[in-house]
């Protein structure tokens, strides 16, 4: 409890408010990151959970619009449902059909998604190697969509999607190719994905496999070339997928970098200031360590 208490922000009459809307929110890591950043920058801002039911969502957004709130994050299960409640949605978020950040522009409440750009930033030096590359995206859910759009935007040459449900992979790829007609791509089953690994510069695992401790890897990484970058969006622990990458001496990244950078970008939307990345990183590491020790593992951004 000591480390939890030490993250508590001071609340005064001058406090400015950011909320996170979702359900449940008990394990959210974002309050840790943002309150640490506000304290480090000596900003009188507070980031607090606003757990609402689906039936309360519209009213909750109305209240956020009407009162003195600077912005919000939106998480599961409202990233899509919140869109009709907003005044405007940024173009990329419109295409994704999801938002994770609400901010004020003029008198308007605007929705944005920082997941895709957060993913690209998390690649660090690998980001510039993506231009002209080809690889495999495993999964076709909301996170996969944001990653696929970001990779296409950054100039990958070819992107293949392998998903348990083939229809969802086809739908994602069809929409992506419509937006980026020069991109090459195709869909594969998870079994076919394995045979394709030797031709991949990168493989991104974006399914929910790995959220539970005993989850298997969606596919074996045997056959991946020596320099293939392996990324798993799960950030709670080294997943079976990432452990394989480590055993095979493949370069690899977990999802904590994406979580960090999507949070930093949200912070910048609200405050207009550069996020203190190292403060956010340290707070996130503390929160993840606490999650590992506690009975409930944080599983929501
Ligand atoms: P969705 O529910 O939208 O998509 C889930 C995906 O996982 C689908 O492709 C689904 O396949 C697949 N899947 C689920 N169970 C299985 C299984 N047993 N076997 C094979 N495939 C399976 O979730 P999100 O896209 O929002 O999230 C996916 C992951 O990304 C989560 O682990 C989440 O924590 C992580 N994430 C990480 C972020 C970060 O900042 N690091 C940000 C956002 C998400 P199907 O279509 O067949 O159902």
mmCIF file of C-alpha atoms and ligand atoms in Angstrom:
data_model
loop_
_atom_site.group_PDB
_atom_site.id
_atom_site.type_symbol
_atom_site.label_atom_id
_atom_site.label_comp_id
_atom_site.label_asym_id
_atom_site.label_seq_id
_atom_site.Cartn_x
_atom_site.Cartn_y
_atom_site.Cartn_z
ATOM 1 C CA UNK A 1 0.000 0.000 0.000
ATOM 2 C CA UNK A 2 2.944 2.309 0.632
ATOM 3 C CA UNK A 3 3.696 2.753 -3.059
ATOM 4 C CA UNK A 4 -0.003 3.269 -3.852
ATOM 5 C CA UNK A 5 -0.309 6.057 -1.270
ATOM 6 C CA UNK A 6 2.817 7.760 -2.519
ATOM 7 C CA UNK A 7 1.168 8.206 -5.936
ATOM 8 C CA UNK A 8 -1.835 10.072 -4.504
ATOM 9 C CA UNK A 9 -1.984 13.571 -6.004
ATOM 10 C CA UNK A 10 -2.712 16.617 -3.865
ATOM 11 C CA UNK A 11 -6.213 17.828 -4.652
ATOM 12 C CA UNK A 12 -6.973 21.508 -4.158
ATOM 13 C CA UNK A 13 -9.624 23.977 -5.261
ATOM 14 C CA UNK A 14 -7.387 24.768 -8.262
ATOM 15 C CA UNK A 15 -7.107 21.150 -9.426
ATOM 16 C CA UNK A 16 -7.794 20.467 -13.083
ATOM 17 C CA UNK A 17 -9.360 17.156 -13.918
ATOM 18 C CA UNK A 18 -8.776 14.312 -16.355
ATOM 19 C CA UNK A 19 -10.914 11.173 -16.147
ATOM 20 C CA UNK A 20 -10.682 7.682 -17.514
ATOM 21 C CA UNK A 21 -14.012 6.223 -18.618
ATOM 22 C CA UNK A 22 -14.391 2.467 -18.668
ATOM 23 C CA UNK A 23 -15.723 -0.546 -16.838
ATOM 24 C CA UNK A 24 -14.094 -2.047 -14.839
ATOM 25 C CA UNK A 25 -11.254 0.351 -14.005
ATOM 26 C CA UNK A 26 -9.873 -1.131 -10.832
ATOM 27 C CA UNK A 27 -6.706 -2.392 -12.542
ATOM 28 C CA UNK A 28 -6.099 0.534 -14.865
ATOM 29 C CA UNK A 29 -2.443 1.544 -15.032
ATOM 30 C CA UNK A 30 -3.085 4.998 -16.490
ATOM 31 C CA UNK A 31 -3.809 6.794 -13.173
ATOM 32 C CA UNK A 32 -0.368 5.703 -11.984
ATOM 33 C CA UNK A 33 1.376 7.140 -15.009
ATOM 34 C CA UNK A 34 -0.495 10.420 -15.332
ATOM 35 C CA UNK A 35 -0.628 11.364 -11.665
ATOM 36 C CA UNK A 36 3.122 10.693 -11.403
ATOM 37 C CA UNK A 37 3.677 12.973 -14.412
ATOM 38 C CA UNK A 38 1.492 15.768 -12.996
ATOM 39 C CA UNK A 39 3.339 15.604 -9.691
ATOM 40 C CA UNK A 40 6.762 15.577 -11.339
ATOM 41 C CA UNK A 41 5.867 18.667 -13.402
ATOM 42 C CA UNK A 42 4.215 20.306 -10.376
ATOM 43 C CA UNK A 43 0.985 20.655 -12.315
ATOM 44 C CA UNK A 44 -2.214 20.979 -10.248
ATOM 45 C CA UNK A 45 -3.893 18.266 -12.300
ATOM 46 C CA UNK A 46 -5.564 15.054 -11.168
ATOM 47 C CA UNK A 47 -6.312 11.902 -13.170
ATOM 48 C CA UNK A 48 -9.190 9.864 -11.758
ATOM 49 C CA UNK A 49 -11.304 6.841 -12.699
ATOM 50 C CA UNK A 50 -14.919 7.355 -13.757
ATOM 51 C CA UNK A 51 -16.397 3.888 -13.896
ATOM 52 C CA UNK A 52 -19.699 3.989 -15.746
ATOM 53 C CA UNK A 53 -22.148 1.422 -17.047
ATOM 54 C CA UNK A 54 -23.090 1.391 -20.726
ATOM 55 C CA UNK A 55 -26.405 3.050 -19.830
ATOM 56 C CA UNK A 56 -24.597 5.921 -18.062
ATOM 57 C CA UNK A 57 -22.020 6.604 -20.766
ATOM 58 C CA UNK A 58 -23.927 9.249 -22.728
ATOM 59 C CA UNK A 59 -24.802 11.227 -19.589
ATOM 60 C CA UNK A 60 -21.241 10.908 -18.294
ATOM 61 C CA UNK A 61 -19.879 12.457 -21.508
ATOM 62 C CA UNK A 62 -22.508 15.229 -21.336
ATOM 63 C CA UNK A 63 -21.305 16.041 -17.841
ATOM 64 C CA UNK A 64 -17.649 16.034 -18.927
ATOM 65 C CA UNK A 65 -18.544 18.459 -21.710
ATOM 66 C CA UNK A 66 -20.515 20.757 -19.411
ATOM 67 C CA UNK A 67 -18.111 20.997 -16.485
ATOM 68 C CA UNK A 68 -14.551 22.055 -16.010
ATOM 69 C CA UNK A 69 -12.816 18.878 -17.227
ATOM 70 C CA UNK A 70 -9.737 19.050 -19.456
ATOM 71 C CA UNK A 71 -10.156 15.671 -21.112
ATOM 72 C CA UNK A 72 -10.326 11.940 -20.621
ATOM 73 C CA UNK A 73 -9.107 8.548 -21.636
ATOM 74 C CA UNK A 74 -11.620 5.985 -22.796
ATOM 75 C CA UNK A 75 -10.964 2.297 -22.361
ATOM 76 C CA UNK A 76 -12.689 -1.065 -22.684
ATOM 77 C CA UNK A 77 -15.611 -1.440 -23.385
ATOM 78 C CA UNK A 78 -16.392 2.118 -24.571
ATOM 79 C CA UNK A 79 -13.722 2.922 -27.174
ATOM 80 C CA UNK A 80 -16.336 2.536 -29.949
ATOM 81 C CA UNK A 81 -19.531 3.318 -28.086
ATOM 82 C CA UNK A 82 -18.351 6.772 -27.008
ATOM 83 C CA UNK A 83 -17.991 8.080 -30.577
ATOM 84 C CA UNK A 84 -21.639 9.149 -31.133
ATOM 85 C CA UNK A 85 -21.422 11.218 -27.928
ATOM 86 C CA UNK A 86 -18.564 13.429 -29.257
ATOM 87 C CA UNK A 87 -18.569 16.699 -31.231
ATOM 88 C CA UNK A 88 -15.695 15.660 -33.503
ATOM 89 C CA UNK A 89 -13.456 12.667 -34.100
ATOM 90 C CA UNK A 90 -9.989 12.917 -35.635
ATOM 91 C CA UNK A 91 -9.554 11.324 -39.037
ATOM 92 C CA UNK A 92 -7.427 8.355 -38.015
ATOM 93 C CA UNK A 93 -9.779 7.548 -35.137
ATOM 94 C CA UNK A 94 -12.728 7.769 -37.527
ATOM 95 C CA UNK A 95 -11.124 5.139 -39.722
ATOM 96 C CA UNK A 96 -10.367 2.933 -36.730
ATOM 97 C CA UNK A 97 -13.850 3.442 -35.331
ATOM 98 C CA UNK A 98 -12.347 3.808 -31.850
ATOM 99 C CA UNK A 99 -11.010 6.577 -29.624
ATOM 100 C CA UNK A 100 -8.939 6.356 -26.455
ATOM 101 C CA UNK A 101 -8.469 10.080 -25.789
ATOM 102 C CA UNK A 102 -10.941 12.959 -25.421
ATOM 103 C CA UNK A 103 -9.724 16.537 -25.416
ATOM 104 C CA UNK A 104 -11.184 20.016 -25.797
ATOM 105 C CA UNK A 105 -10.787 22.098 -28.936
ATOM 106 C CA UNK A 106 -12.621 25.387 -28.765
ATOM 107 C CA UNK A 107 -15.905 24.547 -27.144
ATOM 108 C CA UNK A 108 -15.859 21.049 -28.645
ATOM 109 C CA UNK A 109 -15.093 17.645 -27.185
ATOM 110 C CA UNK A 110 -12.869 15.804 -29.682
ATOM 111 C CA UNK A 111 -11.956 12.107 -29.837
ATOM 112 C CA UNK A 112 -8.542 10.801 -30.897
ATOM 113 C CA UNK A 113 -6.697 7.507 -30.882
ATOM 114 C CA UNK A 114 -3.089 7.424 -29.694
ATOM 115 C CA UNK A 115 -2.682 3.627 -29.940
ATOM 116 C CA UNK A 116 -1.200 3.495 -33.459
ATOM 117 C CA UNK A 117 1.300 6.292 -32.975
ATOM 118 C CA UNK A 118 2.071 4.926 -29.500
ATOM 119 C CA UNK A 119 2.912 1.597 -31.116
ATOM 120 C CA UNK A 120 5.227 3.224 -33.680
ATOM 121 C CA UNK A 121 7.023 5.228 -31.009
ATOM 122 C CA UNK A 122 7.489 2.075 -28.950
ATOM 123 C CA UNK A 123 9.547 0.590 -31.790
ATOM 124 C CA UNK A 124 12.335 3.092 -31.095
ATOM 125 C CA UNK A 125 15.167 2.586 -33.595
ATOM 126 C CA UNK A 126 13.189 -0.195 -35.310
ATOM 127 C CA UNK A 127 10.646 2.328 -36.516
ATOM 128 C CA UNK A 128 12.735 3.594 -39.407
ATOM 129 C CA UNK A 129 13.450 0.007 -40.502
ATOM 130 C CA UNK A 130 9.732 -0.513 -41.079
ATOM 131 C CA UNK A 131 9.682 1.488 -44.320
ATOM 132 C CA UNK A 132 9.775 -1.012 -47.215
ATOM 133 C CA UNK A 133 9.591 -4.022 -44.860
ATOM 134 C CA UNK A 134 7.176 -6.946 -44.819
ATOM 135 C CA UNK A 135 5.717 -8.818 -41.921
ATOM 136 C CA UNK A 136 2.954 -10.679 -40.170
ATOM 137 C CA UNK A 137 0.300 -9.257 -37.867
ATOM 138 C CA UNK A 138 -1.307 -11.905 -35.657
ATOM 139 C CA UNK A 139 -4.819 -10.882 -34.593
ATOM 140 C CA UNK A 140 -7.490 -8.680 -36.129
ATOM 141 C CA UNK A 141 -9.177 -6.962 -33.178
ATOM 142 C CA UNK A 142 -9.137 -3.300 -32.137
ATOM 143 C CA UNK A 143 -5.440 -3.181 -31.234
ATOM 144 C CA UNK A 144 -4.498 -4.987 -34.462
ATOM 145 C CA UNK A 145 -6.422 -2.426 -36.483
ATOM 146 C CA UNK A 146 -4.537 0.478 -34.875
ATOM 147 C CA UNK A 147 -1.184 -1.271 -35.379
ATOM 148 C CA UNK A 148 -1.978 -2.199 -38.991
ATOM 149 C CA UNK A 149 -2.966 1.378 -39.849
ATOM 150 C CA UNK A 150 0.176 2.738 -38.172
ATOM 151 C CA UNK A 151 2.448 0.275 -39.981
ATOM 152 C CA UNK A 152 0.837 1.064 -43.339
ATOM 153 C CA UNK A 153 1.182 4.801 -42.647
ATOM 154 C CA UNK A 154 4.846 4.394 -41.822
ATOM 155 C CA UNK A 155 5.506 2.792 -45.191
ATOM 156 C CA UNK A 156 5.661 -0.987 -44.783
ATOM 157 C CA UNK A 157 5.657 -2.670 -48.182
ATOM 158 C CA UNK A 158 3.560 -5.732 -47.305
ATOM 159 C CA UNK A 159 1.430 -6.725 -44.341
ATOM 160 C CA UNK A 160 -0.119 -10.155 -43.839
ATOM 161 C CA UNK A 161 -2.805 -10.800 -41.239
ATOM 162 C CA UNK A 162 -3.275 -14.149 -39.473
ATOM 163 C CA UNK A 163 -6.280 -14.465 -37.202
ATOM 164 C CA UNK A 164 -8.318 -17.218 -35.564
ATOM 165 C CA UNK A 165 -11.468 -15.941 -37.321
ATOM 166 C CA UNK A 166 -10.561 -15.547 -41.006
ATOM 167 C CA UNK A 167 -13.474 -13.195 -41.779
ATOM 168 C CA UNK A 168 -12.207 -10.598 -39.339
ATOM 169 C CA UNK A 169 -8.699 -10.743 -40.863
ATOM 170 C CA UNK A 170 -10.155 -10.309 -44.369
ATOM 171 C CA UNK A 171 -12.260 -7.372 -43.260
ATOM 172 C CA UNK A 172 -9.286 -5.623 -41.653
ATOM 173 C CA UNK A 173 -7.099 -6.141 -44.711
ATOM 174 C CA UNK A 174 -9.805 -5.040 -47.154
ATOM 175 C CA UNK A 175 -10.285 -1.763 -45.314
ATOM 176 C CA UNK A 176 -6.538 -1.228 -45.009
ATOM 177 C CA UNK A 177 -5.872 -1.816 -48.717
ATOM 178 C CA UNK A 178 -8.654 0.587 -49.585
ATOM 179 C CA UNK A 179 -6.941 3.285 -47.533
ATOM 180 C CA UNK A 180 -3.399 2.352 -48.662
ATOM 181 C CA UNK A 181 -3.767 1.022 -52.227
ATOM 182 C CA UNK A 182 0.004 0.597 -52.745
ATOM 183 C CA UNK A 183 0.318 -1.729 -49.761
ATOM 184 C CA UNK A 184 0.661 -5.445 -50.545
ATOM 185 C CA UNK A 185 -0.962 -7.953 -48.272
ATOM 186 C CA UNK A 186 -2.973 -11.072 -47.670
ATOM 187 C CA UNK A 187 -4.637 -13.107 -44.975
ATOM 188 C CA UNK A 188 -3.460 -16.407 -43.558
ATOM 189 C CA UNK A 189 -4.638 -18.938 -41.032
ATOM 190 C CA UNK A 190 -2.526 -19.179 -37.878
ATOM 191 C CA UNK A 191 -1.051 -22.432 -39.231
ATOM 192 C CA UNK A 192 -0.185 -20.833 -42.564
ATOM 193 C CA UNK A 193 1.318 -17.898 -40.647
ATOM 194 C CA UNK A 194 3.996 -20.154 -39.251
ATOM 195 C CA UNK A 195 5.151 -21.159 -42.756
ATOM 196 C CA UNK A 196 5.387 -17.498 -43.692
ATOM 197 C CA UNK A 197 7.733 -16.504 -40.865
ATOM 198 C CA UNK A 198 10.929 -16.986 -42.870
ATOM 199 C CA UNK A 199 9.851 -14.122 -45.143
ATOM 200 C CA UNK A 200 9.065 -11.683 -42.340
ATOM 201 C CA UNK A 201 11.109 -8.691 -41.210
ATOM 202 C CA UNK A 202 8.778 -8.428 -38.202
ATOM 203 C CA UNK A 203 5.934 -10.266 -36.468
ATOM 204 C CA UNK A 204 3.445 -8.468 -34.211
ATOM 205 C CA UNK A 205 1.269 -10.505 -31.824
ATOM 206 C CA UNK A 206 -1.911 -8.528 -31.104
ATOM 207 C CA UNK A 207 -4.329 -11.190 -29.894
ATOM 208 C CA UNK A 208 -5.413 -11.389 -26.260
ATOM 209 C CA UNK A 209 -3.439 -14.623 -25.835
ATOM 210 C CA UNK A 210 -1.006 -14.044 -23.004
ATOM 211 C CA UNK A 211 -3.400 -12.091 -20.802
ATOM 212 C CA UNK A 212 -3.780 -15.247 -18.721
ATOM 213 C CA UNK A 213 -0.642 -16.828 -17.283
ATOM 214 C CA UNK A 214 -1.118 -20.224 -18.904
ATOM 215 C CA UNK A 215 -2.170 -18.965 -22.354
ATOM 216 C CA UNK A 216 -0.343 -20.692 -25.216
ATOM 217 C CA UNK A 217 1.479 -18.884 -28.008
ATOM 218 C CA UNK A 218 -0.751 -18.300 -31.082
ATOM 219 C CA UNK A 219 1.979 -19.795 -33.279
ATOM 220 C CA UNK A 220 5.469 -21.240 -33.076
ATOM 221 C CA UNK A 221 8.247 -18.848 -34.017
ATOM 222 C CA UNK A 222 10.468 -21.670 -35.292
ATOM 223 C CA UNK A 223 11.376 -20.715 -38.835
ATOM 224 C CA UNK A 224 11.642 -16.970 -38.225
ATOM 225 C CA UNK A 225 14.801 -15.433 -39.694
ATOM 226 C CA UNK A 226 17.557 -14.365 -37.266
ATOM 227 C CA UNK A 227 16.874 -10.635 -37.462
ATOM 228 C CA UNK A 228 13.064 -10.822 -37.357
ATOM 229 C CA UNK A 229 11.691 -8.312 -34.852
ATOM 230 C CA UNK A 230 9.076 -9.903 -32.594
ATOM 231 C CA UNK A 231 6.559 -7.663 -30.800
ATOM 232 C CA UNK A 232 3.839 -8.762 -28.393
ATOM 233 C CA UNK A 233 1.278 -6.117 -27.420
ATOM 234 C CA UNK A 234 0.593 -7.841 -24.103
ATOM 235 C CA UNK A 235 2.483 -5.962 -21.385
ATOM 236 C CA UNK A 236 1.634 -7.744 -18.152
ATOM 237 C CA UNK A 237 4.291 -10.453 -18.261
ATOM 238 C CA UNK A 238 6.595 -12.240 -20.729
ATOM 239 C CA UNK A 239 4.057 -14.271 -22.732
ATOM 240 C CA UNK A 240 4.694 -17.739 -24.176
ATOM 241 C CA UNK A 241 5.123 -15.988 -27.536
ATOM 242 C CA UNK A 242 7.762 -13.586 -26.232
ATOM 243 C CA UNK A 243 9.535 -16.311 -24.271
ATOM 244 C CA UNK A 244 9.976 -18.227 -27.527
ATOM 245 C CA UNK A 245 11.458 -15.131 -29.158
ATOM 246 C CA UNK A 246 13.912 -14.866 -26.280
ATOM 247 C CA UNK A 247 14.867 -18.564 -26.536
ATOM 248 C CA UNK A 248 15.435 -18.187 -30.277
ATOM 249 C CA UNK A 249 17.569 -15.048 -29.720
ATOM 250 C CA UNK A 250 15.234 -12.934 -31.836
ATOM 251 C CA UNK A 251 15.038 -9.197 -31.118
ATOM 252 C CA UNK A 252 11.801 -8.639 -29.177
ATOM 253 C CA UNK A 253 9.637 -6.018 -27.474
ATOM 254 C CA UNK A 254 6.643 -6.366 -25.181
ATOM 255 C CA UNK A 255 3.594 -4.051 -25.134
ATOM 256 C CA UNK A 256 4.720 -1.831 -22.265
ATOM 257 C CA UNK A 257 6.370 0.608 -24.673
ATOM 258 C CA UNK A 258 3.121 1.026 -26.604
ATOM 259 C CA UNK A 259 1.198 1.568 -23.378
ATOM 260 C CA UNK A 260 3.739 4.152 -22.271
ATOM 261 C CA UNK A 261 3.734 6.089 -25.526
ATOM 262 C CA UNK A 262 -0.025 6.058 -26.072
ATOM 263 C CA UNK A 263 -0.299 7.524 -22.560
ATOM 264 C CA UNK A 264 2.375 10.139 -23.276
ATOM 265 C CA UNK A 265 0.531 11.225 -26.425
ATOM 266 C CA UNK A 266 -2.753 11.557 -24.507
ATOM 267 C CA UNK A 267 -0.940 13.665 -21.918
ATOM 268 C CA UNK A 268 0.275 15.957 -24.678
ATOM 269 C CA UNK A 269 -3.249 16.367 -26.102
ATOM 270 C CA UNK A 270 -4.586 17.499 -22.734
ATOM 271 C CA UNK A 271 -1.789 19.658 -21.448
ATOM 272 C CA UNK A 272 -0.017 20.896 -24.597
ATOM 273 C CA UNK A 273 3.223 19.945 -22.806
ATOM 274 C CA UNK A 274 5.751 17.270 -23.550
ATOM 275 C CA UNK A 275 5.133 14.236 -21.348
ATOM 276 C CA UNK A 276 7.940 13.364 -18.917
ATOM 277 C CA UNK A 277 8.620 9.954 -20.444
ATOM 278 C CA UNK A 278 11.001 8.684 -17.792
ATOM 279 C CA UNK A 279 8.517 9.545 -15.022
ATOM 280 C CA UNK A 280 5.751 7.735 -16.892
ATOM 281 C CA UNK A 281 8.035 4.757 -17.545
ATOM 282 C CA UNK A 282 9.003 4.434 -13.887
ATOM 283 C CA UNK A 283 5.396 4.734 -12.672
ATOM 284 C CA UNK A 284 4.308 2.098 -15.181
ATOM 285 C CA UNK A 285 7.074 -0.280 -14.119
ATOM 286 C CA UNK A 286 6.023 0.157 -10.464
ATOM 287 C CA UNK A 287 2.367 -0.454 -11.283
ATOM 288 C CA UNK A 288 3.179 -3.550 -13.337
ATOM 289 C CA UNK A 289 5.372 -4.932 -10.558
ATOM 290 C CA UNK A 290 2.567 -4.389 -8.068
ATOM 291 C CA UNK A 291 0.093 -6.076 -10.419
ATOM 292 C CA UNK A 292 2.321 -9.132 -10.649
ATOM 293 C CA UNK A 293 2.444 -9.413 -6.885
ATOM 294 C CA UNK A 294 -1.273 -8.890 -6.325
ATOM 295 C CA UNK A 295 -4.080 -11.332 -6.973
ATOM 296 C CA UNK A 296 -5.585 -9.178 -9.714
ATOM 297 C CA UNK A 297 -3.333 -8.547 -12.695
ATOM 298 C CA UNK A 298 -3.931 -5.184 -14.359
ATOM 299 C CA UNK A 299 -5.316 -5.912 -17.779
ATOM 300 C CA UNK A 300 -6.576 -2.600 -19.057
ATOM 301 C CA UNK A 301 -4.769 0.489 -20.178
HETATM 302 P P1 LIG B 1 -10.076 -7.554 -29.229
HETATM 303 O O1 LIG B 1 -11.027 -8.259 -28.340
HETATM 304 O O2 LIG B 1 -10.546 -6.446 -30.089
HETATM 305 O O3 LIG B 1 -9.350 -8.639 -30.184
HETATM 306 C C1 LIG B 1 -8.875 -9.842 -29.649
HETATM 307 C C2 LIG B 1 -8.020 -10.579 -30.686
HETATM 308 O O4 LIG B 1 -7.471 -11.729 -30.056
HETATM 309 C C3 LIG B 1 -8.810 -11.084 -31.900
HETATM 310 O O5 LIG B 1 -7.949 -11.121 -33.025
HETATM 311 C C4 LIG B 1 -9.164 -12.515 -31.462
HETATM 312 O O6 LIG B 1 -9.392 -13.399 -32.530
HETATM 313 C C5 LIG B 1 -7.882 -12.912 -30.765
HETATM 314 N N1 LIG B 1 -8.048 -14.003 -29.818
HETATM 315 C C6 LIG B 1 -8.722 -13.956 -28.639
HETATM 316 N N2 LIG B 1 -8.653 -15.163 -28.021
HETATM 317 C C7 LIG B 1 -7.932 -15.967 -28.848
HETATM 318 C C8 LIG B 1 -7.525 -17.330 -28.768
HETATM 319 N N3 LIG B 1 -7.850 -18.098 -27.719
HETATM 320 N N4 LIG B 1 -6.799 -17.843 -29.787
HETATM 321 C C9 LIG B 1 -6.449 -17.075 -30.855
HETATM 322 N N5 LIG B 1 -6.814 -15.775 -30.988
HETATM 323 C C10 LIG B 1 -7.537 -15.233 -29.983
HETATM 324 O O7 LIG B 1 -8.906 -7.057 -28.235
HETATM 325 P P2 LIG B 1 -7.872 -5.869 -28.481
HETATM 326 O O8 LIG B 1 -7.463 -5.886 -29.903
HETATM 327 O O9 LIG B 1 -8.384 -4.629 -27.886
HETATM 328 O O10 LIG B 1 -6.646 -6.324 -27.554
HETATM 329 C C11 LIG B 1 -5.795 -7.394 -27.941
HETATM 330 C C12 LIG B 1 -4.566 -7.430 -27.063
HETATM 331 O O11 LIG B 1 -3.807 -6.242 -27.232
HETATM 332 C C13 LIG B 1 -4.875 -7.527 -25.570
HETATM 333 O O12 LIG B 1 -3.959 -8.439 -25.022
HETATM 334 C C14 LIG B 1 -4.603 -6.137 -25.044
HETATM 335 O O13 LIG B 1 -4.172 -6.161 -23.695
HETATM 336 C C15 LIG B 1 -3.462 -5.715 -25.953
HETATM 337 N N6 LIG B 1 -3.380 -4.259 -26.073
HETATM 338 C C16 LIG B 1 -2.212 -3.666 -25.724
HETATM 339 C C17 LIG B 1 -2.073 -2.306 -25.814
HETATM 340 C C18 LIG B 1 -0.800 -1.686 -25.409
HETATM 341 O O14 LIG B 1 -0.772 -0.461 -25.232
HETATM 342 N N7 LIG B 1 0.261 -2.444 -25.255
HETATM 343 C C19 LIG B 1 -3.166 -1.447 -26.304
HETATM 344 C C20 LIG B 1 -4.362 -2.182 -26.677
HETATM 345 C C21 LIG B 1 -4.441 -3.540 -26.543
HETATM 346 P P3 LIG B 1 -10.895 -13.578 -33.134
HETATM 347 O O15 LIG B 1 -11.066 -12.440 -34.108
HETATM 348 O O16 LIG B 1 -10.838 -14.905 -33.772
HETATM 349 O O17 LIG B 1 -11.851 -13.500 -31.965
#
